[in-house]
mmCIF file of C-alpha atoms in Angstrom:
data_model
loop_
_atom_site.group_PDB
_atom_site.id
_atom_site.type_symbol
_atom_site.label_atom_id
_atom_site.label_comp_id
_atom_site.label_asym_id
_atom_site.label_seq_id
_atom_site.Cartn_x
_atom_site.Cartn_y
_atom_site.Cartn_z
ATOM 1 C CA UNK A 1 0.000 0.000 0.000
ATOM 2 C CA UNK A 2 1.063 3.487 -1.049
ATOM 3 C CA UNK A 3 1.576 6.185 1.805
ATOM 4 C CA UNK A 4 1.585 9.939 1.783
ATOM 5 C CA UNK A 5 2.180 12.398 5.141
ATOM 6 C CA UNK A 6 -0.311 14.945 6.306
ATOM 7 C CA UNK A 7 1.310 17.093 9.317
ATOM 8 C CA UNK A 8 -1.266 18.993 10.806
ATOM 9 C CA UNK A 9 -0.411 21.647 13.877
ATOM 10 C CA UNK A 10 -3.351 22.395 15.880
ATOM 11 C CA UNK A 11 -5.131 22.509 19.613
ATOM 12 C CA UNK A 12 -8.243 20.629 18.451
ATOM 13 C CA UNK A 13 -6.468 17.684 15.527
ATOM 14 C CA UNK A 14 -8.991 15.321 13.354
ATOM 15 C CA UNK A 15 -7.891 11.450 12.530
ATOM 16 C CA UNK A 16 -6.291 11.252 16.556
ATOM 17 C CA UNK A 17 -3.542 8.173 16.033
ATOM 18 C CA UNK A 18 -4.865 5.600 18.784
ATOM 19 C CA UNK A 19 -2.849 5.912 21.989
ATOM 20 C CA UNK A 20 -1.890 9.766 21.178
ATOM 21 C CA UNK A 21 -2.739 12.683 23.275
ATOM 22 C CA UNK A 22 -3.589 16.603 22.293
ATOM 23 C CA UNK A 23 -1.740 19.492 23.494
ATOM 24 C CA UNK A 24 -0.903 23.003 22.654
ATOM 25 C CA UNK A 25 1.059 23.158 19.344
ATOM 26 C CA UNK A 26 1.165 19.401 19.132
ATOM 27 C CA UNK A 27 2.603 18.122 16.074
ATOM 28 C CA UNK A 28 0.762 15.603 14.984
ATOM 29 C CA UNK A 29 1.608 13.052 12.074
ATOM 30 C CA UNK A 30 -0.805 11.325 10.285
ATOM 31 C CA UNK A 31 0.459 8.634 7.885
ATOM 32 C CA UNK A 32 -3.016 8.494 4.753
ATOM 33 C CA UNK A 33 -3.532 6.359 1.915
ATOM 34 C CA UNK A 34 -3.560 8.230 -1.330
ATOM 35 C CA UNK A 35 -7.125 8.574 -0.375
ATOM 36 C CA UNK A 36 -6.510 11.403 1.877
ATOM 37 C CA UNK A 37 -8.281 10.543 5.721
ATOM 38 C CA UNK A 38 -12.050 11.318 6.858
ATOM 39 C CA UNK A 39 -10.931 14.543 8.902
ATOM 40 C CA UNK A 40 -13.911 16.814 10.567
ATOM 41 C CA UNK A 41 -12.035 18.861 12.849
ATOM 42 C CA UNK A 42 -9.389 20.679 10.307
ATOM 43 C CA UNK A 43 -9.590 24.473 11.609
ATOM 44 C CA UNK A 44 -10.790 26.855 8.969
ATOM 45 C CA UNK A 45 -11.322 30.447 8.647
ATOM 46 C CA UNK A 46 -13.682 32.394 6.394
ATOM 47 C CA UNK A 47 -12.152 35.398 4.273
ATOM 48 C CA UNK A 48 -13.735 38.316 3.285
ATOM 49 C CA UNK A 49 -14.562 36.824 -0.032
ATOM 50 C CA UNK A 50 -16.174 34.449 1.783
ATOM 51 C CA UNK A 51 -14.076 30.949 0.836
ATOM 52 C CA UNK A 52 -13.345 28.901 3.752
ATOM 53 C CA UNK A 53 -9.154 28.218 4.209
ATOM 54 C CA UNK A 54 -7.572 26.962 6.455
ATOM 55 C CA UNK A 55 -6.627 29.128 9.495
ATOM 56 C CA UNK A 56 -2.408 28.503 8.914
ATOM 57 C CA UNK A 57 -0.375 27.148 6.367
ATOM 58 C CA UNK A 58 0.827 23.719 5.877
ATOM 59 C CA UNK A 59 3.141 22.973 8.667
ATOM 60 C CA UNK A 60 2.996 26.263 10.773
ATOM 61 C CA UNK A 61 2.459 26.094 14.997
ATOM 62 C CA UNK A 62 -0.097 28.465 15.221
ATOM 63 C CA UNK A 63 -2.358 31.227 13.617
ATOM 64 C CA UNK A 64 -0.047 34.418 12.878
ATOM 65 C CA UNK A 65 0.464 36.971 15.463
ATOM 66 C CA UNK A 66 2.328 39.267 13.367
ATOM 67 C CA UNK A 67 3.736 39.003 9.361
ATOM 68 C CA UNK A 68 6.706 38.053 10.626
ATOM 69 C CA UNK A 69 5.926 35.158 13.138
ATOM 70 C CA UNK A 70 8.236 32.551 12.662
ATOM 71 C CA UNK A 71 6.079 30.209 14.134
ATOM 72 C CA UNK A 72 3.243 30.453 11.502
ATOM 73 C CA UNK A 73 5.674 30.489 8.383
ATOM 74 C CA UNK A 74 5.177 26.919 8.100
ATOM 75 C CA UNK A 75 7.197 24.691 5.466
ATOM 76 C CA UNK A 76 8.261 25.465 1.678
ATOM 77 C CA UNK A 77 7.084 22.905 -0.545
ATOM 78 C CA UNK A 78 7.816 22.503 -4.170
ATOM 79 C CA UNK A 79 5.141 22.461 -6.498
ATOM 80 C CA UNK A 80 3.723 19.212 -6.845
ATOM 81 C CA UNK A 81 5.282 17.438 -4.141
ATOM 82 C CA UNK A 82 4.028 15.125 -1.279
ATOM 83 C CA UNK A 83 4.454 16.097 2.709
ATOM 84 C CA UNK A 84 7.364 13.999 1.933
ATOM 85 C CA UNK A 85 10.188 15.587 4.399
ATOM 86 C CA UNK A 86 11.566 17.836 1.659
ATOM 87 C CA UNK A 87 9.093 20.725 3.045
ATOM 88 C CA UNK A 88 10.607 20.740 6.212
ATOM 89 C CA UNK A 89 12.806 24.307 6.765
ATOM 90 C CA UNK A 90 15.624 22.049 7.649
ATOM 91 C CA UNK A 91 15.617 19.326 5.177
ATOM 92 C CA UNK A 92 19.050 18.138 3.380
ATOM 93 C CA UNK A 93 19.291 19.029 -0.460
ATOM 94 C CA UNK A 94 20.235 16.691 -3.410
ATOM 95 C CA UNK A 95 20.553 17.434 -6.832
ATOM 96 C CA UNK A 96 19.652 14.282 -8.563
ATOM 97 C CA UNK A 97 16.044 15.221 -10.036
ATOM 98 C CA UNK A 98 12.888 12.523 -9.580
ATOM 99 C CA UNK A 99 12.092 9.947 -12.429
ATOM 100 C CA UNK A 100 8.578 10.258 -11.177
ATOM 101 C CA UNK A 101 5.864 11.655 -8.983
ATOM 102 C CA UNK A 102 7.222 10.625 -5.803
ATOM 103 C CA UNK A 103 11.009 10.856 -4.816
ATOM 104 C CA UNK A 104 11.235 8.655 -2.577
ATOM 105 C CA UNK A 105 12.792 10.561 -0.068
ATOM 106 C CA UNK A 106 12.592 13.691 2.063
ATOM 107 C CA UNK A 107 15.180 15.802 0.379
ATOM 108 C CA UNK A 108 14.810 19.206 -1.105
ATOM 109 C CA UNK A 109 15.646 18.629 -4.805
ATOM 110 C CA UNK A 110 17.577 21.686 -6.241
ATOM 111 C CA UNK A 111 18.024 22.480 -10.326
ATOM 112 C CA UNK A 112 19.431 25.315 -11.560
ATOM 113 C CA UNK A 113 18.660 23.785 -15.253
ATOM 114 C CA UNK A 114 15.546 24.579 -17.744
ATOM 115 C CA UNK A 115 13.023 24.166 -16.871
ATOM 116 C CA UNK A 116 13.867 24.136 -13.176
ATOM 117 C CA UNK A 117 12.084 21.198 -12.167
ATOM 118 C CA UNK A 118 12.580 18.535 -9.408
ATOM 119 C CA UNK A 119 10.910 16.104 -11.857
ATOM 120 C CA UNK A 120 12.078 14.729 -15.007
ATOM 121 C CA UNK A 121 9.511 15.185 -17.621
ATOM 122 C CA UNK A 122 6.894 17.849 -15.856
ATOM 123 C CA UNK A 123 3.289 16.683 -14.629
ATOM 124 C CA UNK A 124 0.771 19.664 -14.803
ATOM 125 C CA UNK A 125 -1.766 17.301 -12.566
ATOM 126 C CA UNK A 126 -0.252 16.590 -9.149
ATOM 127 C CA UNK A 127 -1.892 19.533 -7.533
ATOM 128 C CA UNK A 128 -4.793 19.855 -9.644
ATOM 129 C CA UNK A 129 -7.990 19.730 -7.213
ATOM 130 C CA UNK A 130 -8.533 17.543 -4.299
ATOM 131 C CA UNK A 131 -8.051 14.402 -6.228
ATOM 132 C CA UNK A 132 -4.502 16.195 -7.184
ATOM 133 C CA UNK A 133 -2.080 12.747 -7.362
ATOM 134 C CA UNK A 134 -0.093 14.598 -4.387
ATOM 135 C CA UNK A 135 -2.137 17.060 -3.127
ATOM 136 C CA UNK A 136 -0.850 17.642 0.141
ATOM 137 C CA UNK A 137 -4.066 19.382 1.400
ATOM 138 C CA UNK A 138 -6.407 17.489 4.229
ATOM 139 C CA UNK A 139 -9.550 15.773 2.777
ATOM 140 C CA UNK A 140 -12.166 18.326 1.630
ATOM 141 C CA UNK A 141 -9.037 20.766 0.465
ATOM 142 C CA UNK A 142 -6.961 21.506 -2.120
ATOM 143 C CA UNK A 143 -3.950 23.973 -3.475
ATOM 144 C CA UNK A 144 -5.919 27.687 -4.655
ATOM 145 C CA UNK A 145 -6.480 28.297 -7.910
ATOM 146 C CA UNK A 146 -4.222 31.974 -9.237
ATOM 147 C CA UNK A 147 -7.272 33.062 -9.625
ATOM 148 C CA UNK A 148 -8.862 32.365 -6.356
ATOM 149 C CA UNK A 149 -5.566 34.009 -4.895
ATOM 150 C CA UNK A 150 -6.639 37.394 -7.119
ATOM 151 C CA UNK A 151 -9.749 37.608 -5.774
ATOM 152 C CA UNK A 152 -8.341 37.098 -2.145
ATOM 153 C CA UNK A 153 -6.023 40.170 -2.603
ATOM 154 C CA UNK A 154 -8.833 42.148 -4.200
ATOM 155 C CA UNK A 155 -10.221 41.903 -0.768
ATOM 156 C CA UNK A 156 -8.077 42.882 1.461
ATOM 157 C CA UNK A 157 -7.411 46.375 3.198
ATOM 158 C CA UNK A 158 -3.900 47.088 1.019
ATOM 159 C CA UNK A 159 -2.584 44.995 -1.724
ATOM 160 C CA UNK A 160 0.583 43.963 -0.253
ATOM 161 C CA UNK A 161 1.883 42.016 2.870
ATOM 162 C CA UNK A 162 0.454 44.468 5.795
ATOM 163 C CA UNK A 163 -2.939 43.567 3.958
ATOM 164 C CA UNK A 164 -2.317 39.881 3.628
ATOM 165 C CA UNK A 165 -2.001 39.898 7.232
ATOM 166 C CA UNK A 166 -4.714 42.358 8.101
ATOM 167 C CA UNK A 167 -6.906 39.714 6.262
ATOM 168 C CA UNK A 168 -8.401 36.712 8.348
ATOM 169 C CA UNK A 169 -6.054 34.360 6.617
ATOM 170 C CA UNK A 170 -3.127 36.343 8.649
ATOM 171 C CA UNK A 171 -0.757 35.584 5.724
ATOM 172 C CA UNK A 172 3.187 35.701 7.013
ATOM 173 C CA UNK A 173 5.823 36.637 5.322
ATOM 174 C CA UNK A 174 7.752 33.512 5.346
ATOM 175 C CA UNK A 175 9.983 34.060 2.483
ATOM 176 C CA UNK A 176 11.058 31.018 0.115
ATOM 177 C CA UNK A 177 14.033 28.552 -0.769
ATOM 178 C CA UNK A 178 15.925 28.615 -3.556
ATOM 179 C CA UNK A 179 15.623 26.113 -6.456
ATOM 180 C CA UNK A 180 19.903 26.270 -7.213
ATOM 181 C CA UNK A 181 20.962 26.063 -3.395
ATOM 182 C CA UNK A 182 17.981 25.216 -0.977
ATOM 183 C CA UNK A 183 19.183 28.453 0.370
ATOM 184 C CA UNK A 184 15.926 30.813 2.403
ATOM 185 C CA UNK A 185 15.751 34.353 1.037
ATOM 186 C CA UNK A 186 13.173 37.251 1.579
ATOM 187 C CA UNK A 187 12.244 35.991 5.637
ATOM 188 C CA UNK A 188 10.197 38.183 7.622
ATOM 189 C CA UNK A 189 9.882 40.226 4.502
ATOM 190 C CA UNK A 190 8.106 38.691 1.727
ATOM 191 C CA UNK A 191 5.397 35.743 1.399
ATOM 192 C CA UNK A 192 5.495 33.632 -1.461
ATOM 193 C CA UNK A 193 2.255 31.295 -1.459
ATOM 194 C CA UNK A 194 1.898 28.472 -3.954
ATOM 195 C CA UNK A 195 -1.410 27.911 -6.558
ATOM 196 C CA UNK A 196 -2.681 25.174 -8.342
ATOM 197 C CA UNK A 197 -2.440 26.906 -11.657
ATOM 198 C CA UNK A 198 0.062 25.966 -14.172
ATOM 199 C CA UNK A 199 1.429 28.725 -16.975
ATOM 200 C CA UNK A 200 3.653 26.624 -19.526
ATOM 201 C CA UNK A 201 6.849 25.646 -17.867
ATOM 202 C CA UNK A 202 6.095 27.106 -14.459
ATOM 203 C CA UNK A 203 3.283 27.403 -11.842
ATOM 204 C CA UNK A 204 1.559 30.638 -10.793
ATOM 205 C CA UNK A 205 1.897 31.481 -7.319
ATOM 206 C CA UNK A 206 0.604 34.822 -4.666
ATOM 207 C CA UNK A 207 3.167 37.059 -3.303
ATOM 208 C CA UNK A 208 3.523 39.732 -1.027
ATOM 209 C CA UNK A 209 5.960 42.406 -0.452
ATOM 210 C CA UNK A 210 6.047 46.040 1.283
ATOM 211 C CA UNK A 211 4.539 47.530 -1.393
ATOM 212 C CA UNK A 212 2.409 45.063 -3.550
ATOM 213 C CA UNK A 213 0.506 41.741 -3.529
ATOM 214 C CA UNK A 214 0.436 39.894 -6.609
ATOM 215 C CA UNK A 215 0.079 36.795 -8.828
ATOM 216 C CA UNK A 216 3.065 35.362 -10.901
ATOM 217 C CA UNK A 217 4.573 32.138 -12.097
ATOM 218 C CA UNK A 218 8.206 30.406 -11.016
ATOM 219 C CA UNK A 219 9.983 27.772 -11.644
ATOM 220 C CA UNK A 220 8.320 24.363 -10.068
ATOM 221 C CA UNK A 221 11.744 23.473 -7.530
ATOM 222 C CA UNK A 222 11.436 26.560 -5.461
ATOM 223 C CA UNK A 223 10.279 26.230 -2.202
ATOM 224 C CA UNK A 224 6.906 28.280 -1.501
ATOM 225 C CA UNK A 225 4.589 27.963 1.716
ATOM 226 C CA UNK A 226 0.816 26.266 0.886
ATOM 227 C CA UNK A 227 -2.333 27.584 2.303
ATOM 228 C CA UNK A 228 -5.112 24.842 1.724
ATOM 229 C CA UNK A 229 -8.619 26.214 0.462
ATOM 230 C CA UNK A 230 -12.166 24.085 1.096
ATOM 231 C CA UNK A 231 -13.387 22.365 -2.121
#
């Protein structure tokens, strides 16, 4: 049987392992089958557009208390990956790229070669909906779409990262990792947040700066935080 890893930080956790017990800030590990588990107690905000996300991002302690809250930055994953290990902030690097959907391993796979993939041979589908092939989101979820993340920043008080945090998704600025070096750049000063949506070579993802809030697209290897949205 193939397994994937949902890490879930919270007071109140869904899916309980049998003979495990809840705390504050409990990190809790829930080995799925590509199924994704029955979870009911996931914990969700409401934005002023009025989709229902999840309260943190993938992997953070707790709900922000300022942009720069270390931690609610939560892990960088690269696009298309499983909770593998390679998300974590302190993960090893490799260089050898993946044959196929699923590494195999928990390393952070840098390229620094078109078209800056940690696959060989790019899949458009793993983060495509809920039933995304590695959609690291909790049942129910799924990666935004670019142009759900437009209409989230069309919302808010100020189009850049004082508004992403004014918003109730209390966006961080966690910065990202670099696709050549697994390096962290932009911390406590930029937010990089990753979509579903793929442009050609590269998937689009929501950023946030001083001064502005925006879609783009990168390169599929770099390391950007995920923010899970209800189906």
């Amino acid at each position: 049987m193939k397994f994937k890893f949902f890490v879930v930080f919270v007071c109140l956790v869904c899916c309980l392992l049998p003979g495990m017990s809840l705390a504050q800030d409990k990190v809790v590990v829930i080995p799925l089958d590509s199924g994704n588990c029955d979870c009911n107690e996931i914990p969700t905000v409401t934005s002023a557009g009025g989709r229902v996300w999840m309260d943190r991002n993938l992997g953070a302690y707790r709900v922000a208390q300022s942009i720069d809250d270390y931690r609610a930055y939560g892990w960088m994953y690269q696009w298309g990956r499983l909770a593998d290990g390679h998300e974590l902030r302190s993960s090893p690097t490799t260089t050898t790229i993946s044959i196929g959907d699923v590494p195999g391993h928990g390393d952070f796979i840098t390229n620094s070669s078109s078209p800056f993939d940690w696959r060989d041979g790019q899949n458009d589908n793993l983060w495509q909906g809920v039933s995304g092939t590695n959609n690291p989101c909790p049942a129910g979820f799924r990666l935004p779409t670019e142009t759900e993340w437009e209409a989230e920043i069309a919302s808010w008080s100020s189009n850049n990262a004082a508004g992403a945090f004014a918003s109730p998704l209390k966006l961080v600025a966690a910065g990202f990792r670099s696709n050549s070096d697994g390096a962290f750049s932009g911390v406590g000063i930029n937010g990089y947040y990753w979509s579903s949506t793929v442009i050609s070579r590269n998937a689009c993802y929501m950023h946030t700066n001083l001064s502005d809030a925006y879609t783009y697209n990168s390169n599929r290897s770099r390391g950007y935080n995920v923010r899970c949205i209800k189906d």
